[in-house]
PDB file of C-alpha atoms in Angstrom:
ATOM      1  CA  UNK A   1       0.000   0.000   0.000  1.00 51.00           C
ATOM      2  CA  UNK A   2       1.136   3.449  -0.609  1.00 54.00           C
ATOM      3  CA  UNK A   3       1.886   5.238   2.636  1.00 59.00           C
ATOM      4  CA  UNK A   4       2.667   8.296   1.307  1.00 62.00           C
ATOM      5  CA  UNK A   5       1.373  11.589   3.343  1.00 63.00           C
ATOM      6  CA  UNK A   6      -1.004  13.907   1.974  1.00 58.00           C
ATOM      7  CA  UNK A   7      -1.157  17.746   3.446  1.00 61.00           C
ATOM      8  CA  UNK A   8      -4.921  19.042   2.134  1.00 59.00           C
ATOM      9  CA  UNK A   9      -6.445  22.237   3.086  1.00 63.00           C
ATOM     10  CA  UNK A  10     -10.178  22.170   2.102  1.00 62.00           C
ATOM     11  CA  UNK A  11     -11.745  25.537   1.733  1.00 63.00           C
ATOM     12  CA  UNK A  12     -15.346  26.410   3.637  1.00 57.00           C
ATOM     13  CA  UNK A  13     -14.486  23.225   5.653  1.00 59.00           C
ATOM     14  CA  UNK A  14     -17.054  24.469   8.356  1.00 63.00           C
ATOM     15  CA  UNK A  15     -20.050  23.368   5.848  1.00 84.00           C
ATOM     16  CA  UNK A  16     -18.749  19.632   5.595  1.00 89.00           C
ATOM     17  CA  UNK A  17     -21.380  17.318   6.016  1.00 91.00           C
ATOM     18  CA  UNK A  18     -19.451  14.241   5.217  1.00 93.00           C
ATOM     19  CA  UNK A  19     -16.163  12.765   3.898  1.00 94.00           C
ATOM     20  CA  UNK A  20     -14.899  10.097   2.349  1.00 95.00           C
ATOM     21  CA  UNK A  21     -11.897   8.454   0.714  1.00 93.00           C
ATOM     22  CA  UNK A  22     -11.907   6.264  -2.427  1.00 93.00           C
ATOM     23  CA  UNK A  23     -10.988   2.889  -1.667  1.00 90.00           C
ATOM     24  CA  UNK A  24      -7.173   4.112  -3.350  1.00 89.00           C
ATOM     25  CA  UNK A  25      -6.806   7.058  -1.637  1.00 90.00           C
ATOM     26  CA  UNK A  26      -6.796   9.194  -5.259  1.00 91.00           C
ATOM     27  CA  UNK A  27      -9.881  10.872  -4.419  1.00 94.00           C
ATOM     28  CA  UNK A  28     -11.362  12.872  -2.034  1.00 94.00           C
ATOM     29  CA  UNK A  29     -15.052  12.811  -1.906  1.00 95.00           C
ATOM     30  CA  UNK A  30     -16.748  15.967  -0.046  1.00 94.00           C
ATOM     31  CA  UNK A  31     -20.913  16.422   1.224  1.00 94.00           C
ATOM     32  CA  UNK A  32     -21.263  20.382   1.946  1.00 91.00           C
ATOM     33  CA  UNK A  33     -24.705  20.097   1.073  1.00 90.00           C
ATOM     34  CA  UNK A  34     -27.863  18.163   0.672  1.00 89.00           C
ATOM     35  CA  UNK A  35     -27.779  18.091  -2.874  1.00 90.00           C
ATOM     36  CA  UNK A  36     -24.552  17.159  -4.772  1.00 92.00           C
ATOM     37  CA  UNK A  37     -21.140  15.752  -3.522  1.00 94.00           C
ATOM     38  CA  UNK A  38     -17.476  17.811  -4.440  1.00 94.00           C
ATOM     39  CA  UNK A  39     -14.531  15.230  -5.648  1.00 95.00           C
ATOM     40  CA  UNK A  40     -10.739  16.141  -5.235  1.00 93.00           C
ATOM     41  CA  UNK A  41      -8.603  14.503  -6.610  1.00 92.00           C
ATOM     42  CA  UNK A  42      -5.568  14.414  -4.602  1.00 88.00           C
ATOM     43  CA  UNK A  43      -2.954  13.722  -7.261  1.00 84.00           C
ATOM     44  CA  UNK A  44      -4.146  16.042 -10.184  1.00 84.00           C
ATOM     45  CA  UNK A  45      -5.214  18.840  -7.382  1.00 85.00           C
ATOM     46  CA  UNK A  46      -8.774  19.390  -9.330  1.00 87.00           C
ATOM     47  CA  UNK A  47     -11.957  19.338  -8.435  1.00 90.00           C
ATOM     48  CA  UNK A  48     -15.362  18.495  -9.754  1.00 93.00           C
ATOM     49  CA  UNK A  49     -18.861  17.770  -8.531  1.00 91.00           C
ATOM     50  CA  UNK A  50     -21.945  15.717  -8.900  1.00 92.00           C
ATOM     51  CA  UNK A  51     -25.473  16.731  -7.983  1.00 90.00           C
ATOM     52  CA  UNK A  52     -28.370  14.668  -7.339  1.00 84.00           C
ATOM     53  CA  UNK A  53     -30.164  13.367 -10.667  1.00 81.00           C
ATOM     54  CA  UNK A  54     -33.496  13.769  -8.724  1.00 62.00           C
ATOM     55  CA  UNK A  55     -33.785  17.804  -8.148  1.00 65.00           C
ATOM     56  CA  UNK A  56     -35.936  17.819  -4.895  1.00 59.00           C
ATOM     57  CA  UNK A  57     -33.913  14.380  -3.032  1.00 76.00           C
ATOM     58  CA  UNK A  58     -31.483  15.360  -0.411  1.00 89.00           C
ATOM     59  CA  UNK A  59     -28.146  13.117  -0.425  1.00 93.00           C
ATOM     60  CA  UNK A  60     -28.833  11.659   2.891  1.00 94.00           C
ATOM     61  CA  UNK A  61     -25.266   9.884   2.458  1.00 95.00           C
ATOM     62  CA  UNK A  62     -23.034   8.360   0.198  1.00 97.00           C
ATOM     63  CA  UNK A  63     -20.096   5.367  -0.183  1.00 96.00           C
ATOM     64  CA  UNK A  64     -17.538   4.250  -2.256  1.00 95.00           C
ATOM     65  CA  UNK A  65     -18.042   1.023  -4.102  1.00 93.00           C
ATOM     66  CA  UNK A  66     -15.002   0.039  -5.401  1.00 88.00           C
ATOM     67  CA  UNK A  67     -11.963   2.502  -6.510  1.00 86.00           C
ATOM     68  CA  UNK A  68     -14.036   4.889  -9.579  1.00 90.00           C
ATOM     69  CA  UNK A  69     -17.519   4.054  -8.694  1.00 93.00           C
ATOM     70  CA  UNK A  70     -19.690   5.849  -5.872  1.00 95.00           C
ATOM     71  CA  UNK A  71     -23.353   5.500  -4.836  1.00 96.00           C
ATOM     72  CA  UNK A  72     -25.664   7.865  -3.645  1.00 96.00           C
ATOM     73  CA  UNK A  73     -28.361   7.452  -1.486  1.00 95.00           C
ATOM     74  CA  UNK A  74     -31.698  10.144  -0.759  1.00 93.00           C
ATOM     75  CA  UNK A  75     -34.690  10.232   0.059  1.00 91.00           C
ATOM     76  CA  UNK A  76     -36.065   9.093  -3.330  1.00 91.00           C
ATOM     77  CA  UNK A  77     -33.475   7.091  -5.058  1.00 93.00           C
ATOM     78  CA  UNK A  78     -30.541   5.238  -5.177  1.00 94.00           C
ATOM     79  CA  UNK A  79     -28.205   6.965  -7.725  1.00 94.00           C
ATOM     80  CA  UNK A  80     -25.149   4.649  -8.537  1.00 93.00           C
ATOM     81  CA  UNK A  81     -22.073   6.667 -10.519  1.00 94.00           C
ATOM     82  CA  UNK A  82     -18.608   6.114 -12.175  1.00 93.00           C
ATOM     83  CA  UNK A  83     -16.020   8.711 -11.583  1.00 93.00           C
ATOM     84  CA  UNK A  84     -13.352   9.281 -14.091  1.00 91.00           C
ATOM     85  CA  UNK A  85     -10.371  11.625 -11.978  1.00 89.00           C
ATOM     86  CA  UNK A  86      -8.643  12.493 -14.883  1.00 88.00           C
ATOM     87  CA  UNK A  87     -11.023  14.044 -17.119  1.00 90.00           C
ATOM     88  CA  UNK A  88     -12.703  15.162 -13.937  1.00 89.00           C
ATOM     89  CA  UNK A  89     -16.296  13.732 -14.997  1.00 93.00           C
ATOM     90  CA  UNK A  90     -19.114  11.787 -13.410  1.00 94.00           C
ATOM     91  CA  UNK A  91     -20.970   9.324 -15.169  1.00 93.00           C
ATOM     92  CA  UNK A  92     -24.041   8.307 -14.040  1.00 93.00           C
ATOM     93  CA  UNK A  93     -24.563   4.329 -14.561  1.00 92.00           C
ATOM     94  CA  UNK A  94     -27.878   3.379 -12.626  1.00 92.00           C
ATOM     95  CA  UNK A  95     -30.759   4.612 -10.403  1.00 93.00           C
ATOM     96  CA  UNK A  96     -33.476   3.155  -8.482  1.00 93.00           C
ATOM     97  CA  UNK A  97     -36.638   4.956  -7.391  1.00 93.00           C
ATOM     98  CA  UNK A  98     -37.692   4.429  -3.754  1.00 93.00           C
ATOM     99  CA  UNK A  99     -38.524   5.876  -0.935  1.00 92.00           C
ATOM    100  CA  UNK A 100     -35.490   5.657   1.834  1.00 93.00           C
ATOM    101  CA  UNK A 101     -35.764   6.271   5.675  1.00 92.00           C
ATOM    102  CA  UNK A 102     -32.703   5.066   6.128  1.00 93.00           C
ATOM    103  CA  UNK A 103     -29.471   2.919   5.079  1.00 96.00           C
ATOM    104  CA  UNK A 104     -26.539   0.988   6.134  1.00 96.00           C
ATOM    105  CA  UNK A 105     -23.678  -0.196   3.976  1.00 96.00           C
ATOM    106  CA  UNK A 106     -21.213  -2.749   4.239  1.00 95.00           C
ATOM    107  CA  UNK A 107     -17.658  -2.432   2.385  1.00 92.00           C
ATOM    108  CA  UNK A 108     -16.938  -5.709   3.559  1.00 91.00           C
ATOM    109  CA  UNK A 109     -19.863  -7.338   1.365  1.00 92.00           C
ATOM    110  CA  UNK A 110     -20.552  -4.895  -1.102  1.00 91.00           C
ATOM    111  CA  UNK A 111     -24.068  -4.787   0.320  1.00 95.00           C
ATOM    112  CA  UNK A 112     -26.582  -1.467   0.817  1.00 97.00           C
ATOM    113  CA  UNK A 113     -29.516  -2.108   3.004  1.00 96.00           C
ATOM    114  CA  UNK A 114     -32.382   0.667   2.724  1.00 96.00           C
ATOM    115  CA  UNK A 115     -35.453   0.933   4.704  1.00 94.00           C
ATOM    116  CA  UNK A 116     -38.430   2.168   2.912  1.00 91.00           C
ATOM    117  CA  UNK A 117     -40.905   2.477   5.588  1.00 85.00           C
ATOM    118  CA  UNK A 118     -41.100   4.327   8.590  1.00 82.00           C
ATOM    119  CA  UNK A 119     -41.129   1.713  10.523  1.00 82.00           C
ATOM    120  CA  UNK A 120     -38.164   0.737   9.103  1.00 81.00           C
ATOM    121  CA  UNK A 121     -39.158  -3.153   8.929  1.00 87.00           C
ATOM    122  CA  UNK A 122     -39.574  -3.415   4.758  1.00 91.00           C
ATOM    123  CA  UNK A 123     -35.789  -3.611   3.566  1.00 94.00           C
ATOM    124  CA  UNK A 124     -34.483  -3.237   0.228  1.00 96.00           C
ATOM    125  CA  UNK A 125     -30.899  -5.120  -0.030  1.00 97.00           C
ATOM    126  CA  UNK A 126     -28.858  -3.826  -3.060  1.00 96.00           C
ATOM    127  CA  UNK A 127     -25.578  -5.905  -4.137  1.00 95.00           C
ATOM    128  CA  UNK A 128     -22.471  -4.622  -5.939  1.00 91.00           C
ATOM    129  CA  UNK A 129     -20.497  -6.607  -7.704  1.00 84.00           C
ATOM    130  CA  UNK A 130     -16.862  -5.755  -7.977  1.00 74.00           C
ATOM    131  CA  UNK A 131     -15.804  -4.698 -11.675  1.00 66.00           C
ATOM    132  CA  UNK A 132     -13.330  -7.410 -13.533  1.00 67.00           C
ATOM    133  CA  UNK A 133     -13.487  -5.158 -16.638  1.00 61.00           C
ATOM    134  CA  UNK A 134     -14.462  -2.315 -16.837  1.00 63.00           C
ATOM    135  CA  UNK A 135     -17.862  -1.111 -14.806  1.00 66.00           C
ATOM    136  CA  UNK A 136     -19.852  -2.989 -11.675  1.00 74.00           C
ATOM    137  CA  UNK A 137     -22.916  -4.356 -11.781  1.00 86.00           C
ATOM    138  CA  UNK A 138     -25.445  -3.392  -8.500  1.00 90.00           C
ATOM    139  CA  UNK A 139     -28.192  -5.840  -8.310  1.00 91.00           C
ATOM    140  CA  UNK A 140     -31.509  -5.244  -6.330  1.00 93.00           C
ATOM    141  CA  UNK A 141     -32.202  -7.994  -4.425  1.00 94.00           C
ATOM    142  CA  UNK A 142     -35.853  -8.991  -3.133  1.00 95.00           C
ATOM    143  CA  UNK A 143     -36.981  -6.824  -0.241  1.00 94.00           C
ATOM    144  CA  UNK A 144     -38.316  -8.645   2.908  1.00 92.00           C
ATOM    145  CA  UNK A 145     -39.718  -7.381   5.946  1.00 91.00           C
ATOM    146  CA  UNK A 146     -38.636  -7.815   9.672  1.00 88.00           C
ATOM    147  CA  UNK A 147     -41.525  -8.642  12.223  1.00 86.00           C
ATOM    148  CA  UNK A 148     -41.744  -5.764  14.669  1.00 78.00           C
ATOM    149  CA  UNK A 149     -41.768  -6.652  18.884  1.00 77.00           C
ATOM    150  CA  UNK A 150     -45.615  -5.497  19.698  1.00 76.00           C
ATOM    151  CA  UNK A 151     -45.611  -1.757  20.697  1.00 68.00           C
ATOM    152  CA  UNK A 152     -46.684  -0.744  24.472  1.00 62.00           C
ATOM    153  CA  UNK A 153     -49.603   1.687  24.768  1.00 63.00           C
ATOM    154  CA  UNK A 154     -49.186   4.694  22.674  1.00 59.00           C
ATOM    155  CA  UNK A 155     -46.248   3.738  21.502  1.00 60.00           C
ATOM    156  CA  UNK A 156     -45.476   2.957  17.932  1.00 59.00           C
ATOM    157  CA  UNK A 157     -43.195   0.048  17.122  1.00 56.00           C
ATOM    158  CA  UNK A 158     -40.061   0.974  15.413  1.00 59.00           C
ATOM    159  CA  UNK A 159     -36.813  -0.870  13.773  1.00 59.00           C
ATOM    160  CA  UNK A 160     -34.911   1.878  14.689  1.00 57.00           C
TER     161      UNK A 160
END
């Protein structure tokens, strides 16, 4: 691995909502809002950005699939993106339309879990399968739902 030291000064850093490495360390991705994510990358010392496809969702987060490829999740879709550093573009690949209340995402298994319900009991599993040439592949899985523990009086009964 490269263990080389990078000094970065990121302007209006007060407004960061999130940050996030690529999986090699070339880019830098930055949330300062709800509705597009900034990319530096560290090597060329540019920058470019990507908005949300879907004008009224808020980025509600965001990870790093494999070393070019990001996904985004908000409140109304899952937006799934390959970034090329050089030419300092984002291209978008694949989105899904659905409702999210929240999400959890595991590097280790390339997995996105969303939950589309208040609730949060009805999840949505989303796979991505690492590129061998070229682009990855995300694959929706079938959504199941978890059985709730009965709610005391006037409470409602909640996954999280």
């Amino acid at each position: 691995k490269d263990q080389t030291e990078h000094s970065l000064t990121i302007d209006n850093a007060v407004n960061i909502i999130s940050i996030k490495y690529s999986i090699d360390h070339r880019i830098l991705a930055v949330q300062r809002s709800n509705q597009s994510v900034d990319f530096l990358n560290i090597q060329e010392n540019t920058e470019f950005s990507q908005s949300c496809r879907r004008g009224s969702g808020n980025i509600i987060g965001f990870n790093w699939t494999c070393q070019n490829e990001i996904v985004f999740i908000n409140h109304q879709a899952i937006e799934f993106y390959q970034i090329n550093a050089k030419q300092g573009k984002v291209r978008h690949i694949k989105s899904y339309s659905i409702n999210v209340n929240w999400f959890v995402y595991s590097p280790q298994f390339c997995v996105l879990v969303v939950s589309s319900t208040l609730s949060g009991n009805i999840l949505h599993p989303f796979y991505f399968r690492t590129p061998q040439h070229g682009t990855s592949n995300i694959h929706r899985l079938p959504k199941f739902q978890v059985e709730l523990p009965p709610a005391g009086p006037n409470q409602r009964s909640q996954l999280l």
